[in-house]
Short mmCIF file of C-alpha atoms and ligand atoms in Angstrom, two decimals:
data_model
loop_
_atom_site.label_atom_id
_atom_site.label_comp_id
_atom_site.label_asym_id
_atom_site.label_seq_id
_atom_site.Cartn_x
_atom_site.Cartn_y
_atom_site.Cartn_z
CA UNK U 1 0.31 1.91 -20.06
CA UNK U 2 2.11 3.28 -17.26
CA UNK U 3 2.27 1.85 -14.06
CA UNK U 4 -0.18 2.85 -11.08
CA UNK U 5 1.34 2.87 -7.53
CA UNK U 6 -1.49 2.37 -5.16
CA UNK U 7 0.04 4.17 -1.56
CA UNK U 8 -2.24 4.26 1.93
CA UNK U 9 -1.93 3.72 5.51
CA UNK U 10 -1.86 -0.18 6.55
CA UNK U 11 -5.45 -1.43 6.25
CA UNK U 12 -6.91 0.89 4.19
CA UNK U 13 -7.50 -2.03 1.03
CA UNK U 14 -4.63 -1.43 -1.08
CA UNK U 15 -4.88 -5.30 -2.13
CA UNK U 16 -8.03 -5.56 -2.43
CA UNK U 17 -8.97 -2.42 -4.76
CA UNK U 18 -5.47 -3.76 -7.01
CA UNK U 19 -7.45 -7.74 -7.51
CA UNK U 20 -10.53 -5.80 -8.13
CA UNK U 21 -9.16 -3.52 -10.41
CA UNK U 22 -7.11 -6.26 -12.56
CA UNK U 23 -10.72 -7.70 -12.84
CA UNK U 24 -11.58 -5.28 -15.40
CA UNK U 25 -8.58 -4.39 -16.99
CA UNK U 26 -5.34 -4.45 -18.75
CA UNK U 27 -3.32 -4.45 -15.53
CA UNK U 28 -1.26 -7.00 -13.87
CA UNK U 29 -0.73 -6.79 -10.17
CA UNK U 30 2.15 -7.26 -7.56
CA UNK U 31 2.68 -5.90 -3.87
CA UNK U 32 5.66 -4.78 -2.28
CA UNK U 33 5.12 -6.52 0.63
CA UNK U 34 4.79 -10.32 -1.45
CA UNK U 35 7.93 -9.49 -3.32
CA UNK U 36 9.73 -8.74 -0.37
CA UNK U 37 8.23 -11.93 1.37
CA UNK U 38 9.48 -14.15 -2.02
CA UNK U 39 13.12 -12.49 -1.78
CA UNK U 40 13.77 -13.26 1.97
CA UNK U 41 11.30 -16.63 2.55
CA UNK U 42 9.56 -15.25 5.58
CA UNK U 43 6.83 -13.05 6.46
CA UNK U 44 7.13 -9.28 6.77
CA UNK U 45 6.48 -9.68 10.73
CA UNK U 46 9.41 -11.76 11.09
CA UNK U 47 11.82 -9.99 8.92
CA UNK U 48 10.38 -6.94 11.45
CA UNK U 49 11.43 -9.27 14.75
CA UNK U 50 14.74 -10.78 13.35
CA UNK U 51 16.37 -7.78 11.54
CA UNK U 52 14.29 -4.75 12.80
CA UNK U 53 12.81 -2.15 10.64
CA UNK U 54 15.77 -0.70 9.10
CA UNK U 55 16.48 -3.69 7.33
CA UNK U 56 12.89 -4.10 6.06
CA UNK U 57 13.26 -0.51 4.32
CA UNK U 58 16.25 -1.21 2.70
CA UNK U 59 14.60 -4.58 0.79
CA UNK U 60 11.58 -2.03 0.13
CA UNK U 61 14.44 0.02 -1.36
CA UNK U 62 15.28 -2.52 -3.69
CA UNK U 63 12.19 -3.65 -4.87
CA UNK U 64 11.77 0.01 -5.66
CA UNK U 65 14.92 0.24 -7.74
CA UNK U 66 13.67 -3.01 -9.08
CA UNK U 67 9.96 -1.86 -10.02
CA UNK U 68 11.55 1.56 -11.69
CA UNK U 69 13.45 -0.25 -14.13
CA UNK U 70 12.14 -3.49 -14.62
CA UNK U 71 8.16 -3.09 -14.24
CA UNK U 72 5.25 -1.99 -16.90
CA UNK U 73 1.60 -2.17 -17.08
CA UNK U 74 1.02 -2.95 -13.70
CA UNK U 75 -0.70 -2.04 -10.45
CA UNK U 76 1.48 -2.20 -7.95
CA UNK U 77 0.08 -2.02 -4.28
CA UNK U 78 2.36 -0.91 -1.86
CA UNK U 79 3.20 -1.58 1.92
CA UNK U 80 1.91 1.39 4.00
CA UNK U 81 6.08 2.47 4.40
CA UNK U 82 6.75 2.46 0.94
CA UNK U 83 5.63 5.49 -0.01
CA UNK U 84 9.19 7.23 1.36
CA UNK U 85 11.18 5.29 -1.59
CA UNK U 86 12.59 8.06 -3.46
CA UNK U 87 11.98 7.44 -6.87
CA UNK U 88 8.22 6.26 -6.32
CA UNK U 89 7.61 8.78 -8.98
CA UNK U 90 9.82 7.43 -11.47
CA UNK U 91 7.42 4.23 -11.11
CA UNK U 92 4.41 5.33 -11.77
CA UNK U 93 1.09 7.06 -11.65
CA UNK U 94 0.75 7.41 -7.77
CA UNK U 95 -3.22 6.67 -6.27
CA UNK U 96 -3.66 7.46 -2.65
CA UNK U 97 -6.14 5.07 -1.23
CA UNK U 98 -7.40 7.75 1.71
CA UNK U 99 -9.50 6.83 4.77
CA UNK U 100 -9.58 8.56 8.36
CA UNK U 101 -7.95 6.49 10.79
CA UNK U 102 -11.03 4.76 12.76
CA UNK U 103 -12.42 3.81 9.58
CA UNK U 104 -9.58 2.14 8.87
CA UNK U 105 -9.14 0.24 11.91
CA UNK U 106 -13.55 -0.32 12.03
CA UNK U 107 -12.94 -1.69 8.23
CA UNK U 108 -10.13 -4.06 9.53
CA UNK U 109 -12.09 -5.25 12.45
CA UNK U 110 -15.37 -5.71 10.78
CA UNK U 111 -13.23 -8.16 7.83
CA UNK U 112 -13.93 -11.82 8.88
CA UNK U 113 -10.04 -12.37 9.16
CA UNK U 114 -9.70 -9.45 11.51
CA UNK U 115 -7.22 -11.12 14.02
CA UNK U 116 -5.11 -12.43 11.59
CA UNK U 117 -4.81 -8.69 9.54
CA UNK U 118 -3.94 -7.03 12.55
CA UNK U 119 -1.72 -9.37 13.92
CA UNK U 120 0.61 -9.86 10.43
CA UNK U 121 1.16 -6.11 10.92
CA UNK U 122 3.38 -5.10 13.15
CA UNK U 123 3.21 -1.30 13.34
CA UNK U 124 -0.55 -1.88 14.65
CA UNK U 125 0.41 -3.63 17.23
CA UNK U 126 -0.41 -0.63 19.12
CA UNK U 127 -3.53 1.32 17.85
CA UNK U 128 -1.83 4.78 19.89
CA UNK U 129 1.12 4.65 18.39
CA UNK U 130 -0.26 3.73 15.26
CA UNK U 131 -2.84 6.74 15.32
CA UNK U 132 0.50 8.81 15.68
CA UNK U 133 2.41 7.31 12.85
CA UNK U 134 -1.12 8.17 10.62
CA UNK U 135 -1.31 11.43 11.21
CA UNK U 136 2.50 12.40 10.85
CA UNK U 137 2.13 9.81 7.46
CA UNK U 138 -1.43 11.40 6.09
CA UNK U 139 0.05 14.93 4.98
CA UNK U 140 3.43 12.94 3.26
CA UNK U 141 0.69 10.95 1.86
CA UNK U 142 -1.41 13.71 0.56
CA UNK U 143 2.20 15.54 -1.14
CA UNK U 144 3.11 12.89 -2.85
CA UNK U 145 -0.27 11.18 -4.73
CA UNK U 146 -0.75 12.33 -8.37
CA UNK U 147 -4.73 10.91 -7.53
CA UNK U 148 -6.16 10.28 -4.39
CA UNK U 149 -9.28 8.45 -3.98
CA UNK U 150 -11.36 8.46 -0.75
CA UNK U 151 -12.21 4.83 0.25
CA UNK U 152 -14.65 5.48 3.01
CA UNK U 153 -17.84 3.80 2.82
CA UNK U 154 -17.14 2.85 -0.66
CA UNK U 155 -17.10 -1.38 -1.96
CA UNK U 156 -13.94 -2.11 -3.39
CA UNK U 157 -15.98 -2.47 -6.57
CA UNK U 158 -16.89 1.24 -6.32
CA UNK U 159 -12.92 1.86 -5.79
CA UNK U 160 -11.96 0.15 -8.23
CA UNK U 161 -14.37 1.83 -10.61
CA UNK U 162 -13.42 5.29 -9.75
CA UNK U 163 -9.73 4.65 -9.64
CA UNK U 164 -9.81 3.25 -13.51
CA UNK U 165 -11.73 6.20 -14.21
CA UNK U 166 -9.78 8.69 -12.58
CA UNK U 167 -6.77 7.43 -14.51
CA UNK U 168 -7.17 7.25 -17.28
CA UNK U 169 -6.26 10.83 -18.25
CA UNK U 170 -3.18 9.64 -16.86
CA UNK U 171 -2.11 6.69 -19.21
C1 S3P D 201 4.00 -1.09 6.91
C2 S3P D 201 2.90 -1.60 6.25
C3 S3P D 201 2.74 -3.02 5.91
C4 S3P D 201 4.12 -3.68 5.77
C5 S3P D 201 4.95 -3.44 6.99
C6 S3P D 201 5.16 -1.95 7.29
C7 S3P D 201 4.06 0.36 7.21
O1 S3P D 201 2.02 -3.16 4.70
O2 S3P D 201 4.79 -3.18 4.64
O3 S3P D 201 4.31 -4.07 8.06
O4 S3P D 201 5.15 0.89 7.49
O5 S3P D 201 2.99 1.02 7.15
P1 S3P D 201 0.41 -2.89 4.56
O6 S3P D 201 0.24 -1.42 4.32
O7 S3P D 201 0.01 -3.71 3.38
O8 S3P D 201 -0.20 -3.35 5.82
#
C-alpha cells in the first residue's frame, strides 16, 4: 500500500477524515504537525513566536525527507503549509481535502472547541489575511492533488468513505 498524503487549507478536517479513515482500514496515521511538535517539545504556535516561520518550514522539510524514505502504509495528514515540500510526490498518493473558505472557517466555529482551533493556529489569527493566503494556496492546491475530494457539507464518515473509495485505483 502506498502512502496517502491528505493536503488542505488549515481547518478544513485533515485529522479528522485520517482517524476516521484508519477506522476502516489498513492504514496507520501520523500528522506533520505532531511529528514536528514531538521533535522540538513545543507547540507549532510557539515554534511560530520563538523562531518565526522560516524555521517551522525547514522542520516540515525534514519530516518530509523523513516520510519519503522512511514511511509506508500510512495516511499522513499534513499541516496546511506542507503541501510546498518538494518531494510530496515521492511520498505518496496526494488527496486534497477541498472546501471554500467560509465553510471552512463556519465548520471551525460551529466545532465545540472552536476557540481553542483557531487560536493553536497562527496564520488565522487574522481571517483577511488568511482569506488571502487561501486563495493564492487553492490553485497550488488544486496542481498538485492526484485526488481531490470536496468536504463541504459532507460527515467525516462520508469523507472518509469516498476518499477509501476514490483510492483505491491508486494502491
Ligand atoms: C499551517 C497550518 C497548520 C500548521 C501551521 C501552519 C499553514 O496546520 O502546520 O500553523 O501554513 O497552513 P493545520 O493545517 O493542521 O492547521
Amino acid at each position: 500500500m502506498k502512502n496517502i498524503v491528505l493536503i488542505g487549507f488549515m481547518g478544513v478536517g485533515k485529522g479528522s477524515v485520517a482517524r476516521e479513515v484508519i477506522k476502516n482500514s489498513e492504514y496507520m496515521t501520523m500528522d506533520t504537525d505532531d511529528l514536528i511538535e514531538s521533535m522540538e517539545n513545543r507547540r507549532v504556535k510557539k515554534i511560530f513566536e520563538s523562531e518565526g516561520e522560516e524555521y517551522f518550514r525547514n522542520l516540515e522539510k525534514n519530516v518530509a525527507l523523513w516520510l519519503q524514505d522512511s514511511v509506508k502504509n500510512t495516511l499522513i495528514s499534513t499541516g496546511g503549509g506542507f503541501y510546498k515540500q518538494k518531494n510530496l510526490k515521492k511520498i505518496g498518493i496526494i488527496v486534497l481535502l477541498d472546501s471554500p473558505f467560509d465553510e471552512i472557517i463556519k465548520r471551525i466555529k460551529a466545532h465545540p472547541n472552536a476557540e481553542k482551533k483557531l487560536k493553536k493556529r497562527p496564520l488565522l489569527s487574522d481571517l483577511k489575511a488568511a482569506k488571502k493566503l487561501y486563495e493564492e494556496r487553492r490553485p497550488e492546491y488544486l496542481k498538485i492533488a492526484d485526488i481531490v475530494l470536496d468536504v463541504t457539507d459532507k460527515s467525516v464518515q462520508e469523507c472518509a468513505k469516498e476518499l477509501l473509495k476514490k483510492v483505491k485505483k491508486y494502491v
